[in-house]
Backbone as a ProteinNet text record, in pm:
[ID]
protein_1_A
[PRIMARY]
MGLKKQLLRTALVLALLYAAVALLPKLGPQAPGRFEGVAAPPTSRPSSTAAPAPTATLPPGFPSMEFAPPEIEVPEGDPIPIDTKYGLSYTVPGDWRFHRGGVVGWEGDRGSVRFGDVADFGYDYCPEFRDGATKAHTGITGRNGLDVQTAAFELSRSAELIFRDDPSDSVILQYSDPTQFEIDGATAVRYSVSASNLNRDFDCDPEQASFDVVATQGYSNATVAVFMVLSEKHDTSDLSSATIEDIVSSLRRTK
[TERTIARY]
6099.9	6178.9	6182.7	6137.3	6128.3	6288.8	6332.7	6458.7	6468	6321.4	6327.7	6436.6	6440.2	6526.4	6676.9	6698.1	6844	6932.6	7033.8	7142.9	7225	7237.1	7301.8	7377.4	7542.1	7641.6	7756.9	7855.9	7982	8082.9	8190.8	8335.5	8417.8	8493.3	8602	8723.6	8838.6	8958.1	9057.1	9152.1	9244.4	9350.2	9333.4	9417.3	9534.7	9645.6	9781.2	9800.1	9713.4	9721.8	9678.5	9575.6	9475.3	9442	9498.2	9468.2	9342.3	9334.2	9250	9124.3	9017.9	8872.2	8825.8	8783.1	8649.7	8524.8	8441.7	8306.3	8213.5	8110.3	8041.8	7882.6	7806.9	7690.4	7613.2	7511.4	7386.5	7322.3	7315.8	7277	7120.6	7117.6	6988.7	6886.1	6757.5	6688.7	6619.8	6569.1	6513.8	6353.1	6303.6	6165.1	6124.4	6032.2	5994.5	6001.6	6009.4	6037	6146.9	6240.8	6356.5	6475.2	6535.8	6707	6755.5	6894.4	7021.5	7112.5	7206	7333.7	7429.4	7580.1	7691	7683.7	7716.4	7721.8	7784.6	7819	7853.9	8026.1	8069.9	8205.1	8254.8	8381.3	8417.7	8452.1	8411.9	8397.4	8269.9	8185.3	8036	8036	7940.9	7923.2	7995.6	8040	8099.5	7991.4	7976.6	7855.8	7950.5	7874.2	7955.9	7892.6	7989.3	7954.9	7868.5	7784	7747.8	7842.4	7794.7	7881.4	7909.2	8050.7	8063.9	7968.5	7926.7	7856.3	7982.6	7959.4	8070.9	8107.1	8237.8	8289.3	8355.2	8366.6	8478.8	8604.4	8709.1	8857.3	8916.9	8981	9054.3	9157.8	9142.5	9215.8	9381.4	9444	9572.4	9665	9755.2	9814.7	9736.8	9625.8	9559.5	9604.8	9616.3	9670.8	9568.8	9615.3	9529.3	9638.7	9552.4	9628.8	9521.6	9586.8	9503.8	9437.3	9474.6	9427.6	9439.3	9316.6	9310.2	9438.1	9452.5	9575.4	9503.5	9633.2	9630.2	9517.8	9471	9355.8	9457.4	9381.7	9420.4	9373.4	9459.3	9468.3	9412.8	9276.2	9243.4	9200.9	9217.2	9159.7	9029.8	8985.2	8854	8730.6	8616.6	8551.8	8566.4	8680.7	8711.9	8634.2	8627.8	8588	8690.8	8609.3	8729.7	8733	8864.6	8857.2	8933.5	8852.5	8876.5	8891.2	9040.2	9069.2	9053.7	9008.1	8962.1	9064.7	9045	9106.6	9113.5	9033.3	8949.1	9012.7	9133.4	9170.9	9097.4	8981.5	8895	8889.9	8864.8	8823.3	8721.5	8674.5	8580.4	8599	8465.3	8476.2	8332.7	8351.2	8228.2	8261	8140.4	8171.5	8209.8	8276.7	8330	8270.4	8119.8	8048.7	8009.5	8064.4	8069.3	8158.9	8133.8	8273.4	8329.1	8461.4	8490.7	8568.3	8542.3	8578.3	8686.1	8794.4	8914.9	8871	8890.3	8858.7	8722.9	8653.9	8489.8	8384.2	8303.3	8213.7	8075.2	7990.7	7850.9	7775	7691.6	7616.8	7490.8	7434.6	7291.7	7314	7230.2	7237.6	7089.7	7029.2	6910.7	6873.6	6774.7	6704.6	6734.4	6766.9	6753.4	6929	7021.8	7135.7	7166.1	7312.7	7380	7452.5	7496.7	7595	7635.1	7778	7861.2	7968.4	7958.2	8042.5	8149.8	8266.1	8382.9	8384.2	8493.7	8556.5	8410.6	8380	8233.7	8252.2	8184.6	8165.8	8004.7	7989.5	7817.8	7793.4	7678.6	7633.8	7502.2	7507.2	7408.7	7426	7563.7	7530.7	7453.6	7403.7	7340	7219.1	7164.7	7051	6963.3	6917	6789.4	6841.8	6938.9	6990	6861.4	6743.5	6653.3	6586.8	6555.6	6495	6598.5	6716.8	6786.1	6979	7005.6	7149.8	7228.2	7296	7404.5	7314.4	7225.7	7135.7	7221.9	7225.5	7247.1	7172.7	7187.8	7072.7	7121.5	7260.8	7328	7432.6	7485.2	7592.1	7670.7	7794.2	7860.7	7945.6	7945.2	8042	8061.1	8204.2	8212.5	8257.7	8231.5	8273.2	8310.6	8317.8	8413.4	8327.7	8322.3	8280.4	8333.5	8415.8	8483.8	8389	8429.1	8341.7	8200.9	8147.1	8047	8123	8011.9	8024.8	7971.1	8013.5	7963.3	7797.3	7745.9	7622.5	7550.5	7602.3	7537.7	7558.8	7685.8	7699.7	7652.7	7607.4	7536.8	7358.8	7321.3	7202.3	7191.6	7246.4	7256.7	7251.9	7348.6	7367.6	7242	7215.7	7094.8	6977.1	6967.9	6840.8	6875	6983.1	7010.4	6890.9	6837.9	6730.9	6628.4	6600.2	6488	6550.2	6665.9	6752.1	6744.1	6793.5	6793	6647.5	6557.3	6422.3	6321	6312.3	6210.8	6268.7	6125.8	6113.9	6073.9	5994.8	5929.7	5845.3	5909.9	5870.4	5715.1	5624.3	5478.7	5450.8	5541.7	5530.1	5484.6	5449.9	5383.2	5461.4	5610.4	5730.8	5728.9	5734.9	5745.9	5876.1	5926.1	6076.7	6052.2	6077.5	6120.7	6224	6246	6409.4	6415.4	6513.8	6519.9	6584.3	6572.6	6628	6805.8	6865.6	7018	7071.9	7156.3	7204.4	7360.3	7436	7576.9	7666.2	7753.4	7852.3	7997	8071.4	8237.5	8282.2	8382.4	8453.7	8616.5	8651.6	8797.2	8827.4	8721.4	8756.3	8637.5	8624.1	8586.1	8422.3	8377.5	8225.4	8159.9	8079.9	7974.3	7851.7	7761	7637.1	7569.5	7479.4	7406.4	7256.2	7222.1	7089	7025.2	6921.2	6858.4	6731.6	6745.3	6613.1	6544.1	6406.9	6331.7	6292.8	6271.2	6188.7	6091	5990	5857.6	5790.5	5711	5609.4	5689.9	5746.2	5852.1	5785.6	5791.8	5745.8	5830.4	5770.3	5900.7	5831.9	5942.5	5914.7	5915.3	5982.2	6055.1	5997.1	5947.8	5903.2	6028.3	6133.7	6243.1	6278.6	6210.8	6230.1	6208.6	6253.1	6233.7	6095	6032.1	5917	5964.8	6075.2	6131.9	6293.9	6362.3	6473.8	6534.7	6636.1	6684	6847	6879.3	6987.1	7018.5	7147.1	7190.1	7316.6	7317.9	7433	7494.1	7651.8	7732.9	7835	7831.1	7938	8036.5	8144.4	8233.7	8360.7	8477.6	8605.7	8673	8724	8805.7	8951.4	9021.6	9172	9264.7	9191.3	9283	9175.1	9203.9	9126.3	8985.6	8936.1	8835.1	8818.4	8737.7	8767.7	8651.4	8540.3	8444.3	8431.5	8404.1	8412.3	8261.6	8176.6	8050.2	8029.2	8003.3	7959.6	7825.9	7809.6	7675.3	7639.6	7546.8	7507.1	7346.6	7341.3	7225.8	7169.8	7029	7010.4	6882.5	6855.7	6699.1	6663	6494.9	6448.9	6367	6378.3	6327.3	6255.4	6326	6304	6390.2	6419.8	6522.2	6659.4	6672.6	6824.1	6872.6	6804.2	6843.3	6979	7021.8	7119.5	7021	7088.6	7029.9	7044.3	6944.4	6995.5	7114.6	7129.1	7262.2	7363.3	7347.9	7499.1	7518.5	7412	7409	7486.9	7451.6	7484.2	7620.2	7682.6	7820.4	7881.7	7859.5	7964.8	7950.3	7832	7838.6	7970.1	7946	8020.6	8174.6	8211.1	8345.9	8413.5	8335.3	8401.9	8519.9	8630	8749.5	8844	8940.6	9064.6	9142.2	9197.5	9295.8	9426.7	9493.2	9591.1	9706.8
4884.8	4982.5	4982.9	4873.1	4859.3	4799.1	4723.2	4671.4	4523.4	4435.5	4301	4231.6	4308.3	4255.6	4314	4385.5	4426.7	4391.4	4367.5	4336.8	4466.5	4460.5	4557.1	4514	4478.1	4438.5	4498.1	4460.9	4547	4439	4516.7	4425	4521.2	4483.5	4505.5	4468.9	4550	4519.5	4529	4412.3	4438.6	4534.9	4639.9	4768.8	4709.2	4650	4566.2	4530.4	4435.5	4364.2	4413.5	4467.5	4506.6	4466.5	4353.3	4261.7	4148.2	4142	4044	4108.1	4037.6	4128.6	4039.5	4094.3	3994.8	4034.8	3967.1	3990.5	4004.1	4077.5	4081.3	4022.3	4010	3938.7	4044.7	3992.2	4074.9	4169.5	4304.9	4414.3	4475.8	4427.7	4482.6	4355.6	4380.3	4292.9	4230.7	4131	4070.6	4051.4	4119.2	4160.5	4308.7	4369.7	4490.5	4563.7	4647.3	4746.9	4726.4	4624.9	4596.6	4674.8	4746	4837.7	4811.2	4791.2	4799.6	4887.4	4922.9	4998.2	4891.4	4965.6	4913.8	4824.5	4679.1	4613	4495.7	4427	4264.3	4279	4197.9	4168.8	4075.2	4107.6	4033.6	3888.4	3832.6	3676.1	3639.1	3738.5	3661.4	3575.5	3544	3467.6	3542.5	3485.6	3556.7	3590.5	3664.2	3692.4	3811.3	3792.9	3886.7	4032	4129.9	4320.9	4324.2	4432.1	4477.4	4539.2	4506.5	4520.9	4650.6	4704.5	4836.3	4914.5	5032.5	5094.8	5162	5104.2	5123.1	5277.6	5283.7	5420.7	5445.3	5581.2	5614.7	5584.3	5594.1	5593.8	5689.8	5697.9	5845.3	5908.8	6050.6	6097.2	6046.2	6083.6	6024.1	6119.3	6052.1	6153.1	6176.6	6103.5	6166	6081.3	6151.1	6085.7	5983.5	5841.9	5741.6	5658	5617	5497.9	5368.1	5257.7	5172.5	5167.9	5225.2	5226.6	5367.6	5399.2	5525.9	5523.2	5670	5677.4	5610.5	5580.6	5532.4	5611.2	5493.6	5560.3	5651.8	5730.7	5833.4	5783.1	5808.2	5754	5873.5	5847.8	5961.3	5906.2	6002.7	5909.3	5867.3	5792.1	5749.5	5863.4	5854.8	5965.8	6102	6113.7	6229.5	6185.8	6323.4	6309	6246.2	6202.8	6075.4	6159.6	6206.2	6235.9	6105	6124	6017.9	6050.8	6033.3	6061.6	5966.9	6000.2	5920.4	5861	5801.1	5786.6	5858.7	5949.2	6073.7	6197.4	6189.1	6328.9	6413.5	6361.2	6455	6412.2	6462.3	6385.4	6477.6	6386.4	6429.7	6382.6	6441.6	6424.6	6365.9	6235.4	6190.7	6225.9	6221.4	6228.4	6080.5	6115.7	6027.1	5892.3	5893.3	5805.2	5687.8	5725.3	5671	5533.8	5422.8	5354.8	5390.2	5397.6	5403.5	5260.5	5234.2	5112.8	5128.8	5116	5136	5032.6	5068.4	4976.2	4941.1	4974	4906	4968.4	4866.6	4891.5	4871.8	4980	4927	4970.5	4885.8	4890.5	4841.9	4835.2	4804.8	4767.5	4649.3	4601.3	4571.1	4567.1	4502.4	4504.2	4460.6	4511.9	4591.4	4710.8	4835.2	4886.7	4789.5	4877.9	4853.4	4927.3	4904	5026.7	5039.2	5173.3	5096.8	5167.4	5117.6	5229.7	5243.9	5361.4	5309.5	5326.8	5286.4	5392.5	5384.5	5453	5466.1	5381.8	5371.4	5391	5485.8	5486.6	5467.1	5455.7	5404.7	5471.1	5484.4	5482.8	5428	5425.7	5351.2	5187.8	5134.5	5004.3	4914.9	4808.5	4707.9	4752.4	4845	4920	4853.9	4708	4616.6	4499.1	4443.8	4322.3	4206.4	4211.9	4138	4113.2	4178.5	4192.3	4184.9	4274.3	4226.5	4281.2	4154.7	4197.1	4273.4	4350.5	4459.8	4544.4	4591.7	4732.7	4841.6	4930.8	5048.6	5155.8	5296.2	5394.6	5497.6	5510.7	5576.4	5539.7	5566.1	5589	5669.6	5676.5	5748.7	5673.3	5725.1	5662.6	5771.9	5704.7	5804.4	5716.4	5779.6	5694.4	5762.7	5729.5	5834.2	5810.2	5921.2	5918.5	5980.4	5921.5	5972.6	6015.3	6090.9	6132.2	6230.6	6262	6350.3	6455.2	6565.4	6676.4	6660.2	6735.9	6748.6	6751.9	6831.5	6848.6	6699.6	6672.4	6516.3	6408.2	6384.7	6314.8	6331.5	6458.9	6457.6	6436.9	6460.6	6397.1	6282.6	6199.5	6069.4	5999.2	6031	5941.3	5956.7	6069.3	6100.2	6011.2	5969	5909.3	5735.5	5719.3	5589	5530.6	5680.7	5657.4	5542.3	5556.4	5471.9	5311.1	5314.3	5135.1	5110.7	5191.3	5194.5	5172.8	5264.7	5255.2	5162.3	5110.1	5050.2	4889.4	4848	4735.7	4708.7	4797.5	4805.6	4938.9	5006	5149.4	5163.6	5063.5	5090.4	5087.5	5094.5	5053.3	5201	5214	5292.8	5369.6	5333.4	5441.2	5585.5	5666.5	5828.1	5904.3	5911.5	5996	6136.9	6235.4	6390.1	6414.7	6496.8	6515.9	6683.2	6716.2	6873.2	6907.1	7041.9	7126.4	7098.7	7108	7089.5	7234	7227.8	7343.5	7345.7	7459.2	7461.1	7531.6	7500.7	7547.1	7551.2	7582.8	7530.7	7468.2	7351.6	7295.7	7315.4	7408.1	7450.6	7525	7599.5	7676.5	7586.2	7461.4	7358.4	7366.2	7373.4	7358.5	7227.8	7246.3	7142.8	7144.1	7028.6	7012.7	6917.4	6992.4	6890.4	6846.4	6704.8	6702.2	6609.3	6648.4	6598.6	6504.2	6383.8	6294.6	6257.8	6268.4	6231.8	6115	6000.7	5902.9	5867	5838.1	5796.2	5687.5	5645.6	5575.7	5423.6	5398.8	5272.7	5169	5074.1	4935	4883.1	4800.2	4750.7	4611.3	4544.7	4408.5	4366.8	4460.6	4440.5	4596.6	4569.5	4696.5	4825.2	4792.9	4876.6	4934.7	4883	4925.8	5057.3	5167.6	5295.3	5312.6	5409.6	5454.1	5565.2	5622.1	5740.7	5722.2	5810.7	5790.3	5921.4	5944.7	6074.7	6017	6058.8	6055.4	6173.3	6223.8	6319.3	6282	6384.6	6331.4	6475.8	6443.5	6568	6525.5	6595.4	6561.3	6703.4	6691.2	6774.4	6730.9	6789.9	6785.6	6648.9	6539.2	6429.8	6487.8	6444	6476	6364.4	6237.1	6120	5989.5	5913.1	5801.5	5821.2	5957.8	5968.7	6128.9	6170.5	6313	6387.9	6309.1	6375.7	6263.3	6297.8	6256.5	6273.3	6174.6	6171.3	6122.3	6197.6	6141	6156.7	6032.8	6036.1	6011.5	6081.2	6029.9	5970.5	5840.5	5803.3	5754	5823.8	5845.1	5779	5695.1	5639	5701.1	5740.6	5851.7	5737.9	5729.7	5673.9	5807.1	5821.2	5887.3	6015.2	6069.5	6153	6087	5970.4	5917.6	5892.6	5939.1	5936.9	6010.9	6031.1	6133.2	6237.1	6368	6498.8	6533.4	6649.9	6728.4	6818	6865.6	6935.1	6855.2	6718.3	6639.6	6618.9	6596.2	6557.5	6683.3	6814.8	6912.3	6928.1	6890	6907.9	6870.6	6710.6	6600.5	6659.3	6718.8	6742.1	6876.9	6956.9	7081.9	7069.1	6922.1	6862.8	6838	6829.4	6781	6858.1	6843.2	6926.9	6844.7	6934.7	6837.2	6822.7	6650.9	6591.4	6678.7	6747.3	6815.4	6723.5
-1487.2	-1587.4	-1698.3	-1752.9	-1888.9	-1949.2	-1901.5	-1916.7	-1960.8	-1988.5	-1986	-2123.1	-2219.4	-2296.1	-2345.3	-2212.8	-2237.8	-2113.9	-2154.8	-2027.4	-1991.9	-1852.1	-1807	-1739.5	-1761.1	-1728.7	-1653.7	-1586.9	-1516.9	-1546	-1530.6	-1574.6	-1493.9	-1425	-1319.5	-1380.1	-1436.2	-1468.1	-1375.3	-1326.4	-1229.9	-1214.6	-1137.8	-1128	-1167.9	-1097	-1145.6	-1245.3	-1303.3	-1438.1	-1547	-1550.7	-1678.5	-1762.8	-1762.9	-1874.5	-1840.4	-1701.5	-1647.2	-1599.5	-1691.9	-1670.3	-1577.7	-1466.6	-1406.8	-1431.5	-1480.8	-1551.4	-1423.6	-1419.9	-1303.7	-1342.9	-1237.4	-1289.3	-1346.1	-1421.4	-1489.7	-1402.6	-1445.5	-1331	-1387	-1510.8	-1579.6	-1580.6	-1539.8	-1535.8	-1622.2	-1625.6	-1750	-1747.9	-1635.6	-1609.1	-1599.7	-1658.4	-1667.6	-1530.5	-1514.8	-1387.5	-1296.3	-1344.5	-1246.9	-1310.8	-1239.8	-1276.7	-1167.7	-1214	-1098	-1148.1	-1083.3	-1115.4	-1115.2	-1081.1	-1117	-949.6	-962.8	-807.5	-821.3	-743.7	-708.4	-698.1	-645	-624	-719.1	-760.9	-905.8	-867.1	-750.5	-736.7	-778.8	-796.1	-868.9	-994	-1038.6	-1149.7	-1252	-1353.7	-1459.5	-1585.5	-1638.2	-1771	-1850.4	-1963.6	-2073.3	-2029.7	-2107.1	-2072.3	-2222.6	-2218.9	-2302.2	-2459.5	-2559.4	-2674.4	-2695.2	-2741.2	-2760.4	-2832.6	-2884.9	-2990.2	-3063.1	-3229	-3321.2	-3315.6	-3340.1	-3332.4	-3462.7	-3543	-3654.6	-3565.4	-3680.8	-3616.5	-3638.8	-3529.1	-3450.5	-3583.6	-3603.4	-3689.2	-3656.3	-3768.9	-3780.1	-3662	-3582.6	-3514.5	-3355.9	-3350.8	-3210.4	-3112.2	-2999.2	-2873.2	-2836.4	-2782.4	-2721.9	-2619.3	-2533.4	-2428.4	-2424.8	-2357.1	-2393.1	-2232	-2155.6	-2003.4	-1957.2	-1859.8	-1809.2	-1701.1	-1676.6	-1572.4	-1429.8	-1355.2	-1242	-1135.5	-1041.8	-966.7	-852.1	-810.7	-745.4	-599.4	-525.9	-381	-283.6	-203.5	-116	-3	132.1	248.5	240.7	296.6	300.7	352	277.2	290.5	229.5	161.3	97.3	-55.3	-154.1	-261.5	-325	-432.2	-504.7	-669.1	-697.6	-798	-926	-1030.9	-1141.6	-1281.5	-1335.2	-1443.6	-1516.4	-1666.3	-1743.1	-1874.2	-1930.7	-2058.9	-2187.8	-2160.4	-2292.5	-2246.6	-2148.8	-2122.1	-2060.4	-1973	-1883	-1755.8	-1675.4	-1504.2	-1462.8	-1348	-1278.2	-1138.2	-1049.5	-912.7	-833.4	-772.9	-688.6	-543.8	-477	-321	-294	-143.8	-77.2	-33.6	-55.9	-44.3	-131.4	-231.2	-390.3	-388.9	-480.1	-504.1	-653.3	-681.6	-802.1	-864.1	-988.1	-1019.9	-1156	-1102.4	-1223.5	-1312.3	-1445.9	-1554.2	-1571.5	-1461.7	-1472.8	-1570.2	-1666.3	-1761.5	-1701.3	-1760.1	-1749.5	-1897.5	-1939.8	-2040.8	-2053.9	-2168.4	-2196.8	-2346.8	-2383.1	-2488.4	-2515.9	-2664.3	-2663.8	-2812.4	-2880.4	-3000.5	-3089.8	-3015.1	-3062.1	-3066.4	-3039.3	-3009.6	-2887.3	-2874.5	-2725.6	-2696.8	-2569.4	-2519	-2389.7	-2408.4	-2310.8	-2267.2	-2128.1	-2063.1	-1967.1	-1952.9	-1888.7	-1754.4	-1715.7	-1571.2	-1497	-1423.6	-1340.2	-1216.9	-1165.9	-1012.5	-972.6	-870	-810.5	-678	-664.2	-518.3	-478.8	-324	-276.4	-295.9	-321.2	-351.1	-252.5	-303.1	-242.9	-141.2	-203.6	-70.7	-59.2	-138.9	-128.1	-135.1	-83.7	-75.4	-65.2	1.5	34.3	-108.4	-180.2	-322.9	-446.6	-441.2	-574.1	-519.3	-480.2	-475.4	-561.6	-493.7	-576.5	-666	-586.1	-668.1	-616.5	-732.4	-690.7	-729.7	-629.8	-687	-775.5	-805	-930.9	-964.1	-1047.6	-1134.1	-1229.4	-1266.7	-1354.9	-1448.6	-1575.4	-1659.3	-1797.2	-1858.8	-1951.3	-2114.4	-2227.1	-2330.3	-2451	-2575.7	-2669.4	-2792.3	-2878	-3004.8	-3100.6	-3224.1	-3312.6	-3458	-3539.3	-3644.5	-3616.1	-3508.9	-3467.1	-3401.7	-3384.2	-3320.4	-3204.8	-3100.1	-2957.1	-2963.4	-3043.6	-3056.3	-3074.1	-3163.3	-3232.7	-3170.7	-3066.5	-2977	-2830.6	-2814.2	-2674.8	-2742.6	-2834.1	-2875.7	-2874.9	-2970	-2968.6	-2839.9	-2753.6	-2629.1	-2533.9	-2531.5	-2448.5	-2494.3	-2612.2	-2676.9	-2638.1	-2589.6	-2522.5	-2412.9	-2338.2	-2243.1	-2297.3	-2431.1	-2487.8	-2449.5	-2466.8	-2455.5	-2310.7	-2231.4	-2077.5	-2023.3	-2028.4	-1967.9	-2024	-2130.6	-2215.5	-2243.2	-2251.4	-2318.5	-2456.9	-2471.6	-2602.1	-2647.8	-2768.2	-2778.9	-2740.4	-2700.5	-2690.3	-2558.7	-2471.9	-2304.6	-2241.4	-2141.3	-2055	-1990.8	-2012.5	-1954.3	-2026.4	-1962.4	-2005.7	-1991.5	-2111.5	-2122.3	-2176.4	-2054.7	-2128.9	-2129.6	-2227.5	-2293.8	-2287.2	-2200.7	-2168.4	-2324.9	-2354.1	-2459.4	-2441.9	-2554.8	-2522.3	-2424.7	-2347.2	-2294.9	-2319.3	-2335.7	-2393.8	-2292.3	-2267	-2182.2	-2206.1	-2141.9	-2168.7	-2060.2	-2116.8	-1983.1	-2023.3	-1952.2	-1954	-2086.1	-2134.5	-2275.8	-2385.8	-2390.2	-2470.6	-2454.4	-2577.4	-2582.3	-2524.1	-2452.7	-2412.2	-2412.3	-2433.9	-2452.9	-2372.8	-2300.4	-2195.3	-2213.7	-2216.5	-2229.4	-2067.3	-2043.7	-1890.4	-1962.8	-1900.2	-1953.4	-1798.6	-1803.3	-1653.2	-1710.4	-1667.6	-1651.1	-1575.7	-1614.1	-1497.8	-1535.3	-1468.9	-1474.9	-1524.2	-1476.7	-1507.8	-1413.8	-1477.6	-1434.5	-1291.1	-1199.9	-1116.4	-1066.1	-1035.2	-1011.7	-835.3	-795.7	-648.1	-595.1	-452	-356.2	-381	-392.9	-386.3	-519.9	-637.9	-738.7	-792.4	-854.3	-842.9	-979.5	-935.3	-1029	-1134.7	-1099.7	-1161.4	-1170.5	-1260.6	-1274.7	-1337.9	-1332.1	-1435.4	-1495.9	-1610.1	-1671.8	-1739.3	-1730.2	-1766.1	-1831.8	-1944.3	-2045.3	-2096.1	-2078.9	-2128	-2215.8	-2323.6	-2450.3	-2453.4	-2477.9	-2514.9	-2566.2	-2579.7	-2665.7	-2567.4	-2644.4	-2601.5	-2630.9	-2515.3	-2538.5	-2551.3	-2586.5	-2608.7	-2641.4	-2705.4	-2725	-2825.4	-2808.4	-2882.9	-2918.7	-3009.5	-3026.3	-2945.7	-2923.1	-2827.5	-2698	-2583.5	-2434.4	-2430.4	-2366.5	-2347.1	-2224.4	-2122.1	-1959.9	-1913.7	-1825.4	-1816.6	-1644.6	-1596.2	-1461.6	-1456.7	-1418	-1414.8	-1265.9	-1220.2	-1055.4	-1078.6	-995.6	-959.8	-849.9	-831.6	-774.6	-637.8	-542.1	-444.5	-346.3	-246.6	-118.1	-99.6	37.7	75.5	61.2	63.7	63.6	-79.1	-202.3	-295.6	-353.8	-440.9	-502.6	-503.5	-467.3	-454.5	-621.1	-633.4	-764.3	-796.8	-635.9	-616.7	-679.9	-566.8	-623.7	-766.1	-857.3	-981.4	-1057.3	-981.9	-1044.7	-1002	-885.2	-861.7	-921.4	-966	-1035.7	-1145.7	-1232.8	-1391.3	-1374.3	-1281.4	-1281.7	-1258.1	-1186.3	-1170.4	-1294.1	-1408.5	-1517.9	-1558.9	-1589.9	-1638.2	-1712.7	-1782	-1862.5	-1767.9	-1768.9	-1686.3	-1708	-1599.7	-1587.4	-1607.6
[MASK]
+++++++++++++++++++++++++++++++++++++++++++++++++++++++++++++++++++++++++++++++++++++++++++++++++++++++++++++++++++++++++++++++++++++++++++++++++++++++++++++++++++++++++++++++++++++++++++++++++++++++++++++++++++++++++++++++++++++++++++++++++++++++++++++++

């Protein structure tokens, strides 16, 4: 999938202490074609997370919080509501896993990007080849000093970092035009990216993937919040397009 020089890491912050960070094993492959999502228990070998992308300073008096609100407990199998530290919430299906304090990111010679409040789908679907492989995941980050349109555009272009080893490789990325809509009265801008011709190390590695980015107003910690859904494309057991739409449409201001 073109991630040879990039590192995909995840970290889980302990829910009660918030100060102890358990660093998860590297999920981004070191060879072309290998891509993995959020995975692995906190007992795995520690490794560093991707460096955060630089952001401008918050405006004076803008609300901020060190950690996201507490996890919302729901019965097993029920949809999982997720409140983030940016004043936005979203919901994933009940067969996903949510990682309070989790971080997923990519870094390489051309920069880095990191998303928090991570949820994932299809964990460890290919243990015989890639322990901890994940079929899809979501996350959110913040940007200051940018408008919503610019933030959506810039974060959507992180697909180059996520899916490529080299600008001249054979990976094909197709970017949609921006779509504008509203989330609780605030402007939101969405880009969808289709990735194909991805290199594969293992039989279970995908040849295609999608990357959806939505930027909208942030209500704490950043003036713009940017949400993403990344999904591998394998077979009928993959995350459906309808589910991606349901997750995106669940974005809302935290009450």
